[in-house]
PDB file of C-alpha atoms in Angstrom:
ATOM      1  CA  MET A   1       0.000   0.000   0.000  1.00 49.00           C
ATOM      2  CA  THR A   2       1.290   3.461  -0.954  1.00 50.00           C
ATOM      3  CA  PHE A   3       0.488   6.691   0.823  1.00 48.00           C
ATOM      4  CA  ASN A   4       0.347   9.999  -1.001  1.00 56.00           C
ATOM      5  CA  ALA A   5       0.045  13.446   0.504  1.00 56.00           C
ATOM      6  CA  GLN A   6      -3.730  13.441   0.160  1.00 56.00           C
ATOM      7  CA  THR A   7      -4.066  10.112   2.028  1.00 58.00           C
ATOM      8  CA  VAL A   8      -1.820  11.290   4.853  1.00 49.00           C
ATOM      9  CA  THR A   9      -3.749  14.557   5.142  1.00 58.00           C
ATOM     10  CA  SER A  10      -7.069  12.694   5.201  1.00 58.00           C
ATOM     11  CA  LEU A  11      -5.795  10.315   7.887  1.00 51.00           C
ATOM     12  CA  SER A  12      -4.500  13.218  10.002  1.00 57.00           C
ATOM     13  CA  ASP A  13      -7.822  15.030   9.682  1.00 55.00           C
ATOM     14  CA  THR A  14      -9.644  11.867  10.786  1.00 56.00           C
ATOM     15  CA  LEU A  15      -7.411  11.440  13.842  1.00 48.00           C
ATOM     16  CA  ILE A  16      -7.787  15.108  14.764  1.00 57.00           C
ATOM     17  CA  ASN A  17     -11.557  14.862  14.453  1.00 58.00           C
ATOM     18  CA  LEU A  18     -11.619  11.739  16.629  1.00 50.00           C
ATOM     19  CA  ALA A  19      -9.385  13.376  19.210  1.00 53.00           C
ATOM     20  CA  SER A  20     -11.429  16.581  19.237  1.00 59.00           C
ATOM     21  CA  GLN A  21     -14.634  14.582  19.644  1.00 61.00           C
ATOM     22  CA  ASN A  22     -13.405  12.126  22.296  1.00 65.00           C
ATOM     23  CA  LEU A  23     -10.874  14.191  24.257  1.00 70.00           C
ATOM     24  CA  PRO A  24     -13.543  16.083  26.228  1.00 74.00           C
ATOM     25  CA  LYS A  25     -15.217  12.761  27.077  1.00 75.00           C
ATOM     26  CA  VAL A  26     -11.920  11.290  28.277  1.00 77.00           C
ATOM     27  CA  ILE A  27     -11.159  14.383  30.349  1.00 79.00           C
ATOM     28  CA  TRP A  28     -14.639  14.291  31.850  1.00 81.00           C
ATOM     29  CA  ALA A  29     -14.224  10.587  32.707  1.00 80.00           C
ATOM     30  CA  ILE A  30     -10.898  11.348  34.437  1.00 83.00           C
ATOM     31  CA  VAL A  31     -12.565  14.143  36.393  1.00 84.00           C
ATOM     32  CA  ILE A  32     -15.299  11.732  37.491  1.00 84.00           C
ATOM     33  CA  LEU A  33     -12.713   9.197  38.695  1.00 84.00           C
ATOM     34  CA  LEU A  34     -10.812  11.898  40.603  1.00 87.00           C
ATOM     35  CA  VAL A  35     -14.030  13.052  42.269  1.00 87.00           C
ATOM     36  CA  THR A  36     -14.858   9.419  43.054  1.00 86.00           C
ATOM     37  CA  ARG A  37     -11.497   8.990  44.753  1.00 86.00           C
ATOM     38  CA  TRP A  38     -12.014  12.173  46.761  1.00 88.00           C
ATOM     39  CA  ILE A  39     -15.453  11.017  47.902  1.00 86.00           C
ATOM     40  CA  ALA A  40     -14.134   7.548  48.797  1.00 83.00           C
ATOM     41  CA  ASP A  41     -11.352   9.102  50.897  1.00 84.00           C
ATOM     42  CA  ALA A  42     -13.820  11.474  52.576  1.00 84.00           C
ATOM     43  CA  ILE A  43     -16.224   8.674  53.479  1.00 80.00           C
ATOM     44  CA  ARG A  44     -14.051   7.421  56.341  1.00 79.00           C
ATOM     45  CA  PRO A  45     -13.975  10.578  58.536  1.00 82.00           C
ATOM     46  CA  ILE A  46     -17.550  11.528  57.593  1.00 81.00           C
ATOM     47  CA  GLY A  47     -18.774   8.006  58.251  1.00 78.00           C
ATOM     48  CA  PHE A  48     -17.174   7.896  61.698  1.00 77.00           C
ATOM     49  CA  ARG A  49     -18.881  11.192  62.585  1.00 79.00           C
ATOM     50  CA  ILE A  50     -22.271  10.010  61.344  1.00 80.00           C
ATOM     51  CA  LEU A  51     -21.914   6.594  63.010  1.00 75.00           C
ATOM     52  CA  LYS A  52     -20.196   7.836  66.170  1.00 71.00           C
ATOM     53  CA  TYR A  53     -22.873   6.236  68.356  1.00 68.00           C
ATOM     54  CA  ALA A  54     -22.748   2.928  66.502  1.00 68.00           C
ATOM     55  CA  GLU A  55     -20.578   0.039  67.631  1.00 64.00           C
ATOM     56  CA  PRO A  56     -16.998   0.019  66.248  1.00 70.00           C
ATOM     57  CA  THR A  57     -17.603  -3.302  64.493  1.00 65.00           C
ATOM     58  CA  LEU A  58     -20.583  -1.938  62.567  1.00 69.00           C
ATOM     59  CA  GLN A  59     -18.823   1.389  61.901  1.00 73.00           C
ATOM     60  CA  LYS A  60     -15.858  -0.114  60.079  1.00 73.00           C
ATOM     61  CA  PHE A  61     -17.962  -2.612  58.151  1.00 74.00           C
ATOM     62  CA  LEU A  62     -20.476  -0.046  56.845  1.00 77.00           C
ATOM     63  CA  ILE A  63     -17.747   2.447  55.920  1.00 79.00           C
ATOM     64  CA  GLN A  64     -15.906  -0.229  53.959  1.00 78.00           C
ATOM     65  CA  VAL A  65     -19.092  -1.210  52.096  1.00 78.00           C
ATOM     66  CA  ALA A  66     -19.898   2.447  51.352  1.00 82.00           C
ATOM     67  CA  SER A  67     -16.405   3.056  49.945  1.00 83.00           C
ATOM     68  CA  ILE A  68     -16.696   0.077  47.585  1.00 81.00           C
ATOM     69  CA  MET A  69     -20.148   1.194  46.411  1.00 83.00           C
ATOM     70  CA  VAL A  70     -18.817   4.706  45.662  1.00 84.00           C
ATOM     71  CA  TRP A  71     -16.036   3.260  43.506  1.00 83.00           C
ATOM     72  CA  ILE A  72     -18.479   1.053  41.601  1.00 81.00           C
ATOM     73  CA  ALA A  73     -20.813   4.000  40.933  1.00 83.00           C
ATOM     74  CA  GLY A  74     -17.912   6.266  39.914  1.00 83.00           C
ATOM     75  CA  THR A  75     -16.471   3.685  37.533  1.00 81.00           C
ATOM     76  CA  VAL A  76     -19.837   3.141  35.856  1.00 79.00           C
ATOM     77  CA  ALA A  77     -20.314   6.910  35.511  1.00 82.00           C
ATOM     78  CA  ALA A  78     -16.835   7.329  33.999  1.00 79.00           C
ATOM     79  CA  LEU A  79     -17.448   4.594  31.441  1.00 77.00           C
ATOM     80  CA  ASN A  80     -20.800   6.126  30.589  1.00 79.00           C
ATOM     81  CA  ALA A  81     -19.105   9.495  30.063  1.00 76.00           C
ATOM     82  CA  ILE A  82     -16.774   7.952  27.501  1.00 75.00           C
ATOM     83  CA  GLY A  83     -19.751   6.679  25.564  1.00 72.00           C
ATOM     84  CA  ILE A  84     -20.191   3.153  26.882  1.00 69.00           C
ATOM     85  CA  GLN A  85     -23.877   2.764  27.689  1.00 65.00           C
ATOM     86  CA  THR A  86     -24.871   1.873  31.232  1.00 62.00           C
ATOM     87  CA  THR A  87     -26.845  -1.139  30.047  1.00 66.00           C
ATOM     88  CA  THR A  88     -23.727  -2.445  28.332  1.00 62.00           C
ATOM     89  CA  VAL A  89     -21.691  -1.858  31.481  1.00 60.00           C
ATOM     90  CA  ILE A  90     -24.246  -3.695  33.594  1.00 65.00           C
ATOM     91  CA  THR A  91     -24.240  -6.600  31.137  1.00 68.00           C
ATOM     92  CA  ILE A  92     -20.450  -6.766  31.223  1.00 64.00           C
ATOM     93  CA  ILE A  93     -20.400  -6.548  35.029  1.00 63.00           C
ATOM     94  CA  GLY A  94     -23.030  -9.277  35.258  1.00 67.00           C
ATOM     95  CA  ALA A  95     -21.115 -11.605  32.957  1.00 63.00           C
ATOM     96  CA  ALA A  96     -17.843 -10.815  34.689  1.00 62.00           C
ATOM     97  CA  GLY A  97     -19.498 -11.250  38.079  1.00 62.00           C
ATOM     98  CA  LEU A  98     -20.699 -14.728  37.138  1.00 59.00           C
ATOM     99  CA  ALA A  99     -17.263 -15.756  35.912  1.00 58.00           C
ATOM    100  CA  ILE A 100     -15.527 -14.242  38.916  1.00 57.00           C
ATOM    101  CA  GLY A 101     -18.083 -15.790  41.239  1.00 57.00           C
ATOM    102  CA  LEU A 102     -17.363 -19.255  39.876  1.00 52.00           C
ATOM    103  CA  ALA A 103     -13.619 -18.668  40.127  1.00 50.00           C
ATOM    104  CA  LEU A 104     -13.725 -17.095  43.577  1.00 55.00           C
ATOM    105  CA  GLN A 105     -16.250 -19.190  45.439  1.00 61.00           C
ATOM    106  CA  ASN A 106     -14.071 -19.159  48.548  1.00 68.00           C
ATOM    107  CA  SER A 107     -13.919 -15.370  48.518  1.00 69.00           C
ATOM    108  CA  LEU A 108     -17.702 -15.179  48.251  1.00 72.00           C
ATOM    109  CA  SER A 109     -18.006 -17.539  51.207  1.00 80.00           C
ATOM    110  CA  HIS A 110     -15.697 -15.218  53.162  1.00 81.00           C
ATOM    111  CA  PHE A 111     -17.922 -12.272  52.206  1.00 79.00           C
ATOM    112  CA  ALA A 112     -21.071 -14.118  53.299  1.00 83.00           C
ATOM    113  CA  ALA A 113     -19.362 -15.086  56.550  1.00 86.00           C
ATOM    114  CA  GLY A 114     -18.397 -11.440  57.119  1.00 84.00           C
ATOM    115  CA  VAL A 115     -22.038 -10.388  56.780  1.00 83.00           C
ATOM    116  CA  MET A 116     -23.057 -13.119  59.225  1.00 86.00           C
ATOM    117  CA  LEU A 117     -20.349 -12.112  61.734  1.00 87.00           C
ATOM    118  CA  VAL A 118     -21.559  -8.511  61.702  1.00 81.00           C
ATOM    119  CA  SER A 119     -25.201  -9.625  61.936  1.00 81.00           C
ATOM    120  CA  PHE A 120     -24.886 -12.200  64.732  1.00 85.00           C
ATOM    121  CA  ARG A 121     -21.905 -10.525  66.469  1.00 86.00           C
ATOM    122  CA  PRO A 122     -20.168 -13.444  68.176  1.00 91.00           C
ATOM    123  CA  PHE A 123     -17.385 -10.924  68.721  1.00 91.00           C
ATOM    124  CA  GLU A 124     -16.796  -7.225  68.184  1.00 89.00           C
ATOM    125  CA  VAL A 125     -13.864  -4.888  67.669  1.00 88.00           C
ATOM    126  CA  GLY A 126     -11.809  -4.818  70.877  1.00 90.00           C
ATOM    127  CA  ASP A 127     -12.772  -8.335  72.030  1.00 93.00           C
ATOM    128  CA  SER A 128     -10.119 -10.902  72.881  1.00 94.00           C
ATOM    129  CA  ILE A 129     -10.891 -14.096  70.957  1.00 95.00           C
ATOM    130  CA  GLU A 130      -9.479 -17.510  70.130  1.00 95.00           C
ATOM    131  CA  GLY A 131     -10.432 -19.226  66.889  1.00 93.00           C
ATOM    132  CA  ALA A 132      -9.129 -20.571  63.571  1.00 91.00           C
ATOM    133  CA  GLY A 133      -5.861 -21.415  65.309  1.00 92.00           C
ATOM    134  CA  VAL A 134      -5.078 -17.838  66.383  1.00 94.00           C
ATOM    135  CA  ALA A 135      -5.679 -15.699  69.465  1.00 94.00           C
ATOM    136  CA  GLY A 136      -5.648 -11.963  70.094  1.00 95.00           C
ATOM    137  CA  MET A 137      -7.664  -8.742  70.094  1.00 94.00           C
ATOM    138  CA  VAL A 138     -10.034  -8.015  67.196  1.00 94.00           C
ATOM    139  CA  ASP A 139      -8.824  -4.903  65.347  1.00 92.00           C
ATOM    140  CA  SER A 140     -11.320  -4.850  62.471  1.00 89.00           C
ATOM    141  CA  ILE A 141     -13.933  -6.978  60.688  1.00 87.00           C
ATOM    142  CA  GLY A 142     -13.770  -6.555  56.906  1.00 83.00           C
ATOM    143  CA  LEU A 143     -15.819  -7.829  53.999  1.00 79.00           C
ATOM    144  CA  PHE A 144     -13.592 -10.851  53.453  1.00 85.00           C
ATOM    145  CA  SER A 145     -11.309 -11.125  56.485  1.00 90.00           C
ATOM    146  CA  THR A 146     -10.928 -10.175  60.127  1.00 93.00           C
ATOM    147  CA  THR A 147      -7.778  -8.549  61.491  1.00 94.00           C
ATOM    148  CA  ILE A 148      -6.525  -9.749  64.876  1.00 96.00           C
ATOM    149  CA  VAL A 149      -3.600  -8.357  66.877  1.00 95.00           C
ATOM    150  CA  SER A 150      -1.875 -11.048  68.926  1.00 94.00           C
ATOM    151  CA  PRO A 151      -0.642 -10.456  72.509  1.00 91.00           C
ATOM    152  CA  ASP A 152       2.911 -10.002  71.172  1.00 93.00           C
ATOM    153  CA  ASN A 153       1.637  -7.279  68.787  1.00 95.00           C
ATOM    154  CA  VAL A 154       1.576  -9.291  65.562  1.00 96.00           C
ATOM    155  CA  ARG A 155      -1.123  -8.395  63.026  1.00 95.00           C
ATOM    156  CA  ILE A 156      -2.978 -11.507  61.814  1.00 96.00           C
ATOM    157  CA  THR A 157      -5.477 -11.587  58.927  1.00 95.00           C
ATOM    158  CA  VAL A 158      -7.992 -14.439  59.158  1.00 94.00           C
ATOM    159  CA  PRO A 159     -10.566 -15.300  56.434  1.00 92.00           C
ATOM    160  CA  ASN A 160     -14.066 -14.682  57.787  1.00 92.00           C
ATOM    161  CA  SER A 161     -15.368 -18.140  56.926  1.00 90.00           C
ATOM    162  CA  ASN A 162     -12.630 -19.731  59.047  1.00 92.00           C
ATOM    163  CA  LEU A 163     -13.896 -17.848  62.099  1.00 92.00           C
ATOM    164  CA  PHE A 164     -17.603 -18.253  61.367  1.00 90.00           C
ATOM    165  CA  SER A 165     -17.560 -21.973  60.589  1.00 88.00           C
ATOM    166  CA  GLY A 166     -15.210 -23.064  63.374  1.00 88.00           C
ATOM    167  CA  THR A 167     -15.285 -23.093  67.163  1.00 91.00           C
ATOM    168  CA  LEU A 168     -14.826 -19.571  68.518  1.00 93.00           C
ATOM    169  CA  LYS A 169     -13.863 -18.554  72.054  1.00 94.00           C
ATOM    170  CA  ASN A 170     -14.612 -14.981  73.167  1.00 95.00           C
ATOM    171  CA  ASN A 171     -12.617 -14.213  76.312  1.00 93.00           C
ATOM    172  CA  THR A 172     -14.003 -10.740  77.046  1.00 92.00           C
ATOM    173  CA  ILE A 173     -17.672 -10.748  76.074  1.00 91.00           C
ATOM    174  CA  MET A 174     -18.815 -11.825  79.568  1.00 93.00           C
ATOM    175  CA  GLY A 175     -16.912  -8.991  81.225  1.00 92.00           C
ATOM    176  CA  THR A 176     -15.421 -11.138  84.015  1.00 95.00           C
ATOM    177  CA  ARG A 177     -13.312 -14.300  84.115  1.00 95.00           C
ATOM    178  CA  ARG A 178     -12.373 -16.866  86.693  1.00 96.00           C
ATOM    179  CA  VAL A 179      -8.672 -17.507  87.228  1.00 96.00           C
ATOM    180  CA  ASP A 180      -8.108 -21.226  87.821  1.00 95.00           C
ATOM    181  CA  LEU A 181      -4.908 -21.957  89.743  1.00 95.00           C
ATOM    182  CA  GLN A 182      -3.815 -25.474  90.591  1.00 94.00           C
ATOM    183  CA  ILE A 183      -1.693 -25.417  93.765  1.00 93.00           C
ATOM    184  CA  ASN A 184       0.371 -28.293  95.113  1.00 92.00           C
ATOM    185  CA  ILE A 185       0.620 -27.781  98.893  1.00 90.00           C
ATOM    186  CA  GLY A 186       2.564 -30.959  99.595  1.00 87.00           C
ATOM    187  CA  HIS A 187       1.723 -32.327 103.054  1.00 85.00           C
ATOM    188  CA  ARG A 188       0.686 -29.027 104.663  1.00 88.00           C
ATOM    189  CA  GLU A 189      -2.424 -28.901 106.809  1.00 88.00           C
ATOM    190  CA  ILE A 190      -5.333 -28.455 104.387  1.00 90.00           C
ATOM    191  CA  ASP A 191      -7.810 -26.209 106.243  1.00 90.00           C
ATOM    192  CA  SER A 192      -5.280 -23.676 107.488  1.00 89.00           C
ATOM    193  CA  THR A 193      -3.526 -23.556 104.106  1.00 90.00           C
ATOM    194  CA  MET A 194      -6.797 -22.928 102.272  1.00 92.00           C
ATOM    195  CA  THR A 195      -7.667 -20.138 104.694  1.00 92.00           C
ATOM    196  CA  HIS A 196      -4.222 -18.620 104.267  1.00 91.00           C
ATOM    197  CA  LEU A 197      -4.434 -18.723 100.451  1.00 93.00           C
ATOM    198  CA  LEU A 198      -7.838 -17.032 100.462  1.00 94.00           C
ATOM    199  CA  SER A 199      -6.507 -14.337 102.777  1.00 93.00           C
ATOM    200  CA  LEU A 200      -3.778 -13.640 100.224  1.00 92.00           C
ATOM    201  CA  VAL A 201      -6.171 -13.453  97.278  1.00 94.00           C
ATOM    202  CA  GLN A 202      -9.070 -11.438  98.683  1.00 93.00           C
ATOM    203  CA  PRO A 203      -7.188  -8.127  99.306  1.00 94.00           C
ATOM    204  CA  HIS A 204      -5.712  -8.060  95.800  1.00 94.00           C
ATOM    205  CA  PRO A 205      -6.931  -4.827  94.105  1.00 95.00           C
ATOM    206  CA  LEU A 206      -7.859  -6.578  90.836  1.00 96.00           C
ATOM    207  CA  VAL A 207      -9.683  -9.523  92.408  1.00 96.00           C
ATOM    208  CA  LEU A 208     -13.456  -9.080  92.493  1.00 96.00           C
ATOM    209  CA  ARG A 209     -15.369  -9.226  95.772  1.00 93.00           C
ATOM    210  CA  GLU A 210     -18.310 -10.858  93.974  1.00 93.00           C
ATOM    211  CA  PRO A 211     -18.212 -13.639  92.956  1.00 93.00           C
ATOM    212  CA  ARG A 212     -16.073 -14.457  95.967  1.00 94.00           C
ATOM    213  CA  PRO A 213     -12.767 -16.357  95.529  1.00 96.00           C
ATOM    214  CA  THR A 214     -13.001 -20.055  96.321  1.00 95.00           C
ATOM    215  CA  CYS A 215     -10.507 -22.715  97.310  1.00 95.00           C
ATOM    216  CA  HIS A 216     -11.169 -26.443  97.467  1.00 94.00           C
ATOM    217  CA  VAL A 217      -9.379 -29.772  97.260  1.00 94.00           C
ATOM    218  CA  GLU A 218      -8.852 -31.152  93.776  1.00 92.00           C
ATOM    219  CA  SER A 219      -7.047 -34.378  94.725  1.00 92.00           C
ATOM    220  CA  ILE A 220      -5.123 -36.068  97.520  1.00 90.00           C
ATOM    221  CA  THR A 221      -2.311 -38.530  96.844  1.00 88.00           C
ATOM    222  CA  PRO A 222       0.332 -40.148  99.046  1.00 86.00           C
ATOM    223  CA  ASP A 223       2.803 -37.556  97.740  1.00 84.00           C
ATOM    224  CA  ALA A 224       0.839 -34.295  97.872  1.00 87.00           C
ATOM    225  CA  THR A 225      -2.469 -32.476  98.140  1.00 91.00           C
ATOM    226  CA  ILE A 226      -3.676 -30.442  95.151  1.00 94.00           C
ATOM    227  CA  LEU A 227      -5.914 -27.422  95.702  1.00 94.00           C
ATOM    228  CA  TYR A 228      -7.900 -25.333  93.243  1.00 95.00           C
ATOM    229  CA  LEU A 229      -7.678 -21.615  94.016  1.00 96.00           C
ATOM    230  CA  ARG A 230     -10.214 -19.653  91.949  1.00 96.00           C
ATOM    231  CA  PRO A 231     -10.424 -15.846  92.194  1.00 96.00           C
ATOM    232  CA  TRP A 232     -12.498 -13.750  89.777  1.00 96.00           C
ATOM    233  CA  CYS A 233     -11.405 -10.608  87.938  1.00 96.00           C
ATOM    234  CA  ALA A 234     -12.249  -8.388  84.973  1.00 95.00           C
ATOM    235  CA  ALA A 235     -11.577 -10.228  81.720  1.00 94.00           C
ATOM    236  CA  ILE A 236      -8.939  -7.731  80.617  1.00 91.00           C
ATOM    237  CA  HIS A 237      -6.933  -8.357  83.807  1.00 94.00           C
ATOM    238  CA  HIS A 238      -6.934 -12.167  83.624  1.00 94.00           C
ATOM    239  CA  GLU A 239      -3.272 -12.720  82.748  1.00 92.00           C
ATOM    240  CA  GLN A 240      -2.057 -10.067  85.194  1.00 94.00           C
ATOM    241  CA  VAL A 241      -4.082 -11.466  88.084  1.00 96.00           C
ATOM    242  CA  ARG A 242      -2.995 -15.019  87.307  1.00 95.00           C
ATOM    243  CA  SER A 243       0.685 -14.048  87.323  1.00 95.00           C
ATOM    244  CA  GLU A 244       0.538 -11.927  90.473  1.00 95.00           C
ATOM    245  CA  ILE A 245      -1.488 -14.444  92.498  1.00 95.00           C
ATOM    246  CA  LEU A 246       0.881 -17.254  91.558  1.00 94.00           C
ATOM    247  CA  GLN A 247       3.775 -15.141  92.812  1.00 93.00           C
ATOM    248  CA  LEU A 248       1.988 -14.417  96.106  1.00 93.00           C
ATOM    249  CA  VAL A 249       1.166 -18.097  96.587  1.00 92.00           C
ATOM    250  CA  GLN A 250       4.732 -19.156  95.842  1.00 90.00           C
ATOM    251  CA  GLU A 251       6.149 -16.713  98.394  1.00 89.00           C
ATOM    252  CA  ALA A 252       3.570 -17.720 101.004  1.00 88.00           C
ATOM    253  CA  LEU A 253       4.223 -21.442 100.654  1.00 87.00           C
ATOM    254  CA  GLN A 254       7.973 -20.936 100.826  1.00 83.00           C
ATOM    255  CA  SER A 255       7.561 -19.263 104.208  1.00 77.00           C
ATOM    256  CA  ILE A 256       5.850 -22.366 105.642  1.00 67.00           C
ATOM    257  CA  PRO A 257       8.264 -25.197 106.523  1.00 61.00           C
ATOM    258  CA  ALA A 258       7.353 -28.221 104.448  1.00 58.00           C
ATOM    259  CA  LYS A 259       8.573 -30.500 101.742  1.00 50.00           C
ATOM    260  CA  GLN A 260       9.454 -28.947  98.382  1.00 43.00           C
ATOM    261  CA  VAL A 261       6.290 -27.710  96.696  1.00 42.00           C
ATOM    262  CA  ALA A 262       5.583 -27.492  92.948  1.00 42.00           C
ATOM    263  CA  GLN A 263       2.707 -25.557  91.423  1.00 48.00           C
ATOM    264  CA  SER A 264       1.165 -24.849  88.057  1.00 46.00           C
ATOM    265  CA  GLY A 265      -1.606 -22.593  86.690  1.00 48.00           C
ATOM    266  CA  THR A 266      -4.175 -23.391  84.026  1.00 46.00           C
TER     267      THR A 266
END
């Protein structure tokens, strides 16, 4: 194929006409996407102000959903500005959604589980939980996964379906917890030792007055007597109370002449 001056001029005129006709549409589509991004970024602070009386779990979930919906609407509007009809876009999205849905069935199950977690609320943001092989404080509940911060400050992302379908332990939802301590008192006199242990536990500032601490015999063997010492405390203080009471018990038993005593906490 040969090009003469007339052909080149005609081609240039065609390209210029196309550019002059479509450039405003492209610019307008870019403007729409920029505005969409601005709105999506603004949703977070505005959403927290609007939902300030809502629970943190529901706050983060609704804000995340709203941000995704804004991006979907902005993208459709930008494509429509270029000249792609909305009906065509919806058809494409529907076909793509079906294909993606078949390919990402696990992700959809995580999404469904996220909706169920927010609806039934077995745990909320700030709760200490154990489930799906991990333990820690819930930082956020997203559309597809939940973020947990472990006691050693490690951020863990867990798929929602793993938490929803498995056994879940919420350590803080009840507000209080019992601290179960197994104490080996050797061959010490049982009644006086139990009284002494309770007198150590009851004045502790983090131990609750109600329910009252209890102490009873767990087992008696030829080698030792095992007691259960069970004070109550606020759930958030469980580990601290357990550690401090064990220390008090250890020091108290060492001051009483007896055979060597071993102890463990559960």
